[in-house]
């Protein structure tokens, strides 16, 4: 069968600003040159997808039922997106939902903190014919992830995959949802280093952390702008630490974006180390393996800074380095990544 379309969506690495998006804070991810691609043809009343990476194919009858009940488990993301599109007449869902027959191929490693699920959601959404602005598509995919996994994730991953800009990181204000591209200077390189310990969001304390932050915010107001003296006055020690992380991390995102713009990679690297310490000590989402990897990497010549990236509890470390550094051998394997454009779909001419 000749593919009638090819939909592609990138993974992302977050340079700084973790566990801030769901509290309306600042994040600074970049879409990367690792992608999920869905090729196929639309039509019929089933969604049938095979995968180059997964043994089991997905075969869903329309209309979609409960996405969380779908097997194999990667099909939950497919079903989550399809369920949003069939149920949501909004701008990102204004499509009569047709079936689809195609294949999925991905270079975004699952469980490594590089948003393989967001890349799959965006690629499937475009494959199913969803249209809308990057923000509309991202919001729809964020709802799909919640329906598929029950994890109350923020919007960073989906919005970065949808709105990525080549050679730029994205400064996202998760209250206003304004996206400001920030050029990545030519004299730095970004590496992702796998810790070798996969994580799954639903297996983590992600929802618990979010609930702790919401409890603190209910007492003192939005955490990204909470005065530190209000945070210090919170009775519960856990609330104080969680809130201090969110507030200080937002300050670090702002300072990091300024350091990139001022071509001050050493300053940016220091902020990454501070971010890691805050995620480790105040937010408690690091692991011994991630801590050792950050310490080992940041001691190498030419490495400006390193930190866990994404939700934590395993996954990857991101490092900012000078261009001549090679971290291929680090951890369970390092890979240099380049800031890439966001998700897109194109018709593929039929071949005779
Ligand atoms: C996951 C979530 C994001 C964000 C990060 C932590 O990747 O999907 O919304 O909360 O964790 O920054």
Coordinates of C-alpha atoms and ligand atoms in Angstrom, one line a residue:
X1 CA 0.0 0.0 0.0
X2 CA 1.3 3.5 -0.8
X3 CA 1.2 5.7 2.1
X4 CA -1.2 8.6 1.7
X5 CA 0.4 10.7 4.4
X6 CA 3.4 10.9 6.7
X7 CA 3.0 12.5 10.1
X8 CA 6.0 13.2 12.2
X9 CA 6.4 14.5 15.7
X10 CA 9.6 15.1 17.7
X11 CA 10.5 14.1 21.3
X12 CA 11.9 16.8 23.5
X13 CA 14.5 17.4 26.1
X14 CA 13.9 19.9 28.8
X15 CA 16.9 22.1 29.4
X16 CA 15.5 23.5 32.6
X17 CA 12.2 24.0 34.4
X18 CA 10.9 20.7 35.7
X19 CA 7.8 20.1 37.7
X20 CA 6.7 23.7 37.1
X21 CA 4.4 23.3 34.1
X22 CA 1.4 21.9 35.9
X23 CA 1.6 24.8 38.4
X24 CA 1.6 27.4 35.7
X25 CA 5.3 28.0 35.9
X26 CA 8.1 28.5 33.3
X27 CA 9.8 25.7 31.3
X28 CA 12.5 25.7 28.6
X29 CA 12.4 22.6 26.5
X30 CA 13.5 22.0 23.0
X31 CA 12.1 19.6 20.4
X32 CA 14.9 17.2 19.3
X33 CA 16.0 15.3 16.2
X34 CA 14.4 12.1 17.4
X35 CA 11.0 11.5 16.0
X36 CA 7.9 9.3 15.8
X37 CA 6.6 8.9 12.3
X38 CA 3.2 7.5 11.4
X39 CA 2.6 6.7 7.7
X40 CA -0.5 5.2 6.3
X41 CA -3.8 5.8 4.7
X42 CA -7.1 7.1 6.2
X43 CA -10.4 5.4 5.8
X44 CA -12.5 2.6 7.1
X45 CA -13.9 2.2 10.6
X46 CA -10.9 0.8 12.4
X47 CA -7.5 2.2 13.5
X48 CA -4.9 -0.4 12.7
X49 CA -1.3 0.4 13.4
X50 CA 1.8 -1.8 13.4
X51 CA 5.0 -0.6 15.0
X52 CA 8.6 -1.0 14.1
X53 CA 9.4 -1.1 17.8
X54 CA 6.6 -3.0 19.4
X55 CA 5.7 -6.6 18.8
X56 CA 2.0 -6.2 19.1
X57 CA -0.1 -4.2 16.6
X58 CA -2.9 -1.9 17.6
X59 CA -6.4 -2.7 16.2
X60 CA -9.2 -0.5 17.4
X61 CA -12.8 -0.4 16.3
X62 CA -14.5 3.0 16.0
X63 CA -16.0 4.5 18.0
X64 CA -13.3 4.2 20.7
X65 CA -14.3 3.1 24.2
X66 CA -12.2 3.6 27.3
X67 CA -8.6 4.3 26.2
X68 CA -7.2 3.1 29.5
X69 CA -8.5 -0.4 28.8
X70 CA -6.7 -0.9 25.5
X71 CA -4.1 -3.5 24.9
X72 CA -1.2 -3.5 23.9
X73 CA -0.4 -0.6 26.3
X74 CA 1.1 1.6 23.6
X75 CA -2.3 1.5 21.9
X76 CA -3.7 3.5 24.9
X77 CA -2.1 6.7 23.6
X78 CA -3.5 6.0 20.1
X79 CA -6.9 5.4 21.6
X80 CA -6.6 8.4 23.9
X81 CA -6.1 10.7 20.9
X82 CA -8.8 9.1 18.8
X83 CA -11.2 9.4 21.7
X84 CA -10.5 13.1 22.0
X85 CA -11.0 13.6 18.3
X86 CA -14.3 11.8 18.2
X87 CA -15.6 13.5 21.3
X88 CA -14.3 17.0 20.9
X89 CA -15.8 19.3 18.2
X90 CA -13.3 22.0 19.2
X91 CA -10.7 23.5 16.7
X92 CA -8.2 20.6 17.2
X93 CA -11.0 18.0 16.9
X94 CA -13.1 19.3 14.1
X95 CA -12.7 16.2 12.0
X96 CA -15.1 13.4 11.2
X97 CA -13.0 10.6 12.7
X98 CA -12.1 8.1 10.0
X99 CA -10.2 4.9 10.5
X100 CA -6.5 4.6 9.6
X101 CA -4.2 1.8 8.5
X102 CA -0.5 2.4 8.9
X103 CA 2.8 2.0 10.6
X104 CA 4.5 3.7 13.5
X105 CA 8.3 4.0 13.6
X106 CA 10.1 5.9 16.3
X107 CA 13.6 6.9 17.2
X108 CA 12.5 8.4 20.6
X109 CA 13.5 5.8 23.2
X110 CA 10.6 5.0 25.6
X111 CA 11.1 5.5 29.3
X112 CA 14.1 7.8 28.9
X113 CA 12.4 11.1 29.8
X114 CA 12.4 12.3 26.2
X115 CA 8.6 12.4 25.7
X116 CA 8.1 9.4 23.5
X117 CA 4.4 9.4 24.5
X118 CA 3.9 13.0 23.5
X119 CA 5.6 12.4 20.2
X120 CA 3.3 9.4 19.6
X121 CA 0.2 11.4 20.5
X122 CA 1.0 14.3 18.2
X123 CA 2.0 12.0 15.3
X124 CA -1.2 10.0 15.7
X125 CA -3.3 13.2 16.0
X126 CA -2.0 14.5 12.7
X127 CA -2.3 11.1 11.1
X128 CA -6.0 11.1 12.1
X129 CA -6.4 14.4 10.4
X130 CA -6.5 16.7 13.4
X131 CA -6.0 20.3 12.7
X132 CA -5.5 23.4 14.8
X133 CA -2.8 25.6 16.3
X134 CA 0.1 23.9 18.0
X135 CA -1.5 24.9 21.4
X136 CA -4.8 23.4 20.4
X137 CA -3.2 20.2 19.2
X138 CA -1.1 20.0 22.4
X139 CA -4.0 20.6 24.7
X140 CA -6.0 17.9 23.0
X141 CA -3.0 15.5 23.3
X142 CA -2.5 16.4 27.0
X143 CA -6.1 15.4 27.6
X144 CA -5.5 12.2 25.6
X145 CA -2.6 11.3 27.9
X146 CA -4.7 11.8 31.0
X147 CA -7.4 9.6 29.5
X148 CA -4.9 7.0 28.4
X149 CA -2.8 6.7 31.6
X150 CA -4.5 8.6 34.4
X151 CA -1.4 10.7 34.8
X152 CA -2.2 14.4 35.3
X153 CA 0.7 15.7 33.2
X154 CA 1.3 19.3 32.4
X155 CA 1.4 20.7 28.9
X156 CA 5.1 21.0 28.3
X157 CA 5.8 17.8 26.4
X158 CA 2.9 18.0 24.0
X159 CA 3.4 21.8 23.4
X160 CA 7.1 21.4 22.8
X161 CA 6.5 18.6 20.3
X162 CA 3.8 20.6 18.5
X163 CA 5.5 24.0 18.5
X164 CA 9.3 23.2 18.2
X165 CA 11.5 25.6 16.3
X166 CA 14.8 24.5 14.6
X167 CA 17.9 25.7 16.5
X168 CA 15.7 27.1 19.3
X169 CA 14.6 26.1 22.8
X170 CA 11.1 27.3 23.8
X171 CA 10.5 29.5 26.8
X172 CA 6.9 28.6 27.7
X173 CA 4.9 30.4 30.3
X174 CA 2.5 27.7 31.4
X175 CA 0.0 30.3 32.8
X176 CA -0.3 32.4 29.7
X177 CA 0.8 29.6 27.4
X178 CA 2.9 32.0 25.5
X179 CA 5.8 30.4 23.6
X180 CA 9.0 32.4 23.1
X181 CA 11.7 30.7 20.9
X182 CA 15.2 31.3 22.4
X183 CA 18.1 30.6 20.1
X184 CA 20.5 27.9 21.2
X185 CA 24.0 29.4 20.7
X186 CA 26.2 27.8 18.1
X187 CA 29.0 27.4 20.6
X188 CA 27.2 24.9 22.8
X189 CA 26.1 21.4 22.4
X190 CA 23.2 19.6 24.1
X191 CA 23.6 15.9 25.1
X192 CA 21.1 13.5 26.6
X193 CA 22.6 10.7 28.6
X194 CA 20.5 7.7 29.4
X195 CA 20.8 6.6 33.1
X196 CA 19.9 3.1 32.0
X197 CA 17.0 3.1 34.5
X198 CA 13.7 3.5 32.7
X199 CA 10.8 5.3 34.3
X200 CA 7.1 5.3 33.6
X201 CA 5.1 8.3 34.6
X202 CA 2.2 6.3 36.0
X203 CA 4.6 4.2 38.0
X204 CA 6.0 7.3 39.7
X205 CA 4.9 9.6 42.4
X206 CA 4.2 12.3 39.8
X207 CA 0.5 12.7 40.8
X208 CA 1.5 12.8 44.4
X209 CA 4.0 15.6 43.8
X210 CA 1.4 17.6 41.9
X211 CA -1.1 17.2 44.7
X212 CA 1.4 18.4 47.2
X213 CA 2.1 21.5 45.1
X214 CA -1.6 22.2 44.7
X215 CA -2.1 21.9 48.5
X216 CA 0.6 24.5 49.0
X217 CA -0.8 26.8 46.3
X218 CA -4.3 26.5 48.0
X219 CA -2.7 28.1 51.0
X220 CA -0.5 30.8 49.5
X221 CA -1.6 31.3 45.9
X222 CA 0.2 30.6 42.6
X223 CA 3.6 29.1 43.4
X224 CA 5.6 30.5 40.4
X225 CA 5.2 34.0 41.9
X226 CA 4.8 33.2 45.6
X227 CA 7.0 35.4 47.8
X228 CA 9.7 33.3 49.5
X229 CA 8.6 34.6 52.9
X230 CA 5.1 33.2 52.3
X231 CA 6.6 29.9 51.4
X232 CA 8.7 29.9 54.5
X233 CA 5.6 30.4 56.6
X234 CA 3.9 27.3 55.4
X235 CA 3.3 25.0 58.4
X236 CA 4.0 21.7 56.6
X237 CA 7.7 21.1 55.9
X238 CA 6.9 19.1 52.8
X239 CA 4.7 21.9 51.3
X240 CA 7.6 24.3 52.0
X241 CA 10.1 22.2 50.1
X242 CA 7.8 21.5 47.1
X243 CA 6.8 25.2 46.8
X244 CA 10.4 26.4 47.2
X245 CA 11.4 24.1 44.3
X246 CA 8.6 25.4 42.0
X247 CA 9.3 29.1 42.8
X248 CA 13.1 28.8 42.6
X249 CA 13.0 26.7 39.4
X250 CA 10.9 29.4 37.7
X251 CA 13.5 32.0 38.6
X252 CA 16.2 29.7 37.2
X253 CA 14.4 29.2 33.9
X254 CA 14.3 33.0 33.5
X255 CA 18.0 33.3 34.4
X256 CA 18.9 30.4 32.1
X257 CA 17.1 31.9 29.1
X258 CA 19.0 35.2 29.8
X259 CA 22.3 33.3 30.1
X260 CA 21.7 31.6 26.7
X261 CA 20.8 35.0 25.1
X262 CA 24.0 36.5 26.6
X263 CA 26.0 33.6 25.4
X264 CA 27.0 32.7 28.9
X265 CA 27.0 28.9 28.8
X266 CA 29.0 28.6 32.1
X267 CA 26.3 30.6 33.9
X268 CA 23.6 28.5 32.3
X269 CA 25.4 25.3 33.4
X270 CA 25.5 26.5 37.0
X271 CA 21.8 27.0 36.9
X272 CA 21.3 23.4 35.6
X273 CA 23.3 22.1 38.6
X274 CA 21.2 24.2 41.0
X275 CA 18.1 22.9 39.3
X276 CA 19.2 19.3 39.8
X277 CA 20.0 19.9 43.4
X278 CA 16.5 21.4 43.9
X279 CA 14.8 18.5 42.2
X280 CA 16.9 16.1 44.3
X281 CA 16.5 17.8 47.7
X282 CA 13.3 19.8 47.7
X283 CA 11.3 17.9 45.2
X284 CA 12.7 14.4 45.7
X285 CA 12.4 13.1 42.2
X286 CA 16.0 12.2 41.6
X287 CA 17.7 8.8 42.1
X288 CA 21.2 7.8 43.2
X289 CA 22.0 6.8 39.6
X290 CA 20.9 10.2 38.2
X291 CA 22.8 12.0 41.0
X292 CA 26.0 10.1 40.2
X293 CA 25.6 10.7 36.5
X294 CA 25.2 14.5 37.0
X295 CA 28.2 14.6 39.3
X296 CA 30.3 12.5 36.9
X297 CA 29.3 14.5 33.8
X298 CA 29.8 17.9 35.4
X299 CA 33.3 17.0 36.4
X300 CA 34.3 16.4 32.8
X301 CA 36.2 19.2 31.0
X302 CA 33.9 21.2 28.7
X303 CA 30.7 20.2 30.4
X304 CA 29.0 23.5 31.6
X305 CA 26.3 21.8 33.6
X306 CA 23.9 18.8 33.8
X307 CA 20.6 17.9 35.4
X308 CA 17.9 15.3 35.3
X309 CA 15.4 16.1 32.6
X310 CA 11.6 15.5 32.6
X311 CA 9.8 13.9 35.5
X312 CA 12.8 12.2 37.1
X313 CA 12.6 8.9 38.9
X314 CA 15.0 7.5 36.3
X315 CA 15.2 8.4 32.6
X316 CA 17.9 10.7 31.3
X317 CA 20.3 13.5 32.2
X318 CA 20.7 16.6 29.9
X319 CA 24.1 18.2 29.7
X320 CA 25.2 21.5 28.2
X321 CA 28.7 21.3 26.8
X322 CA 31.2 23.0 24.5
X323 CA 30.9 21.6 20.9
X324 CA 34.0 19.5 21.1
X325 CA 32.9 17.3 24.0
X326 CA 31.8 13.7 23.3
X327 CA 29.6 12.0 25.9
X328 CA 28.7 9.0 23.8
X329 CA 30.3 6.7 26.4
X330 CA 28.6 8.3 29.4
X331 CA 26.0 6.4 31.5
X332 CA 24.1 3.9 29.5
X333 CA 24.9 5.9 26.4
X334 CA 24.9 9.6 25.4
X335 CA 23.6 11.2 22.3
X336 CA 24.0 14.7 21.0
X337 CA 20.7 16.3 20.1
X338 CA 19.8 19.3 18.0
X339 CA 16.8 21.6 18.4
X340 CA 14.2 20.7 15.8
X341 CA 11.0 21.8 14.3
X342 CA 7.7 20.7 15.7
X343 CA 5.1 18.2 14.5
X344 CA 3.9 18.2 10.9
X345 CA 2.1 16.1 8.4
X346 CA 2.5 15.9 4.7
X347 CA 0.6 14.1 1.9
X348 CA 2.8 11.5 0.2
X349 CA 2.2 11.1 -3.5
X350 CA 0.9 7.7 -4.5
X351 CA 3.4 5.5 -6.1
X352 CA 2.2 3.4 -9.0
Ligands
LIG1 C1 6.5 14.9 32.5 C2 5.2 15.6 32.2 C3 5.4 17.1 32.0 C4 6.2 17.8 33.1 C5 7.5 16.9 33.4 C6 8.2 17.5 34.6 O1 7.4 15.0 31.4 O2 4.6 15.1 31.1 O3 4.1 17.7 31.9 O4 5.4 17.9 34.3 O5 7.2 15.6 33.6 O6 8.7 18.7 34.3

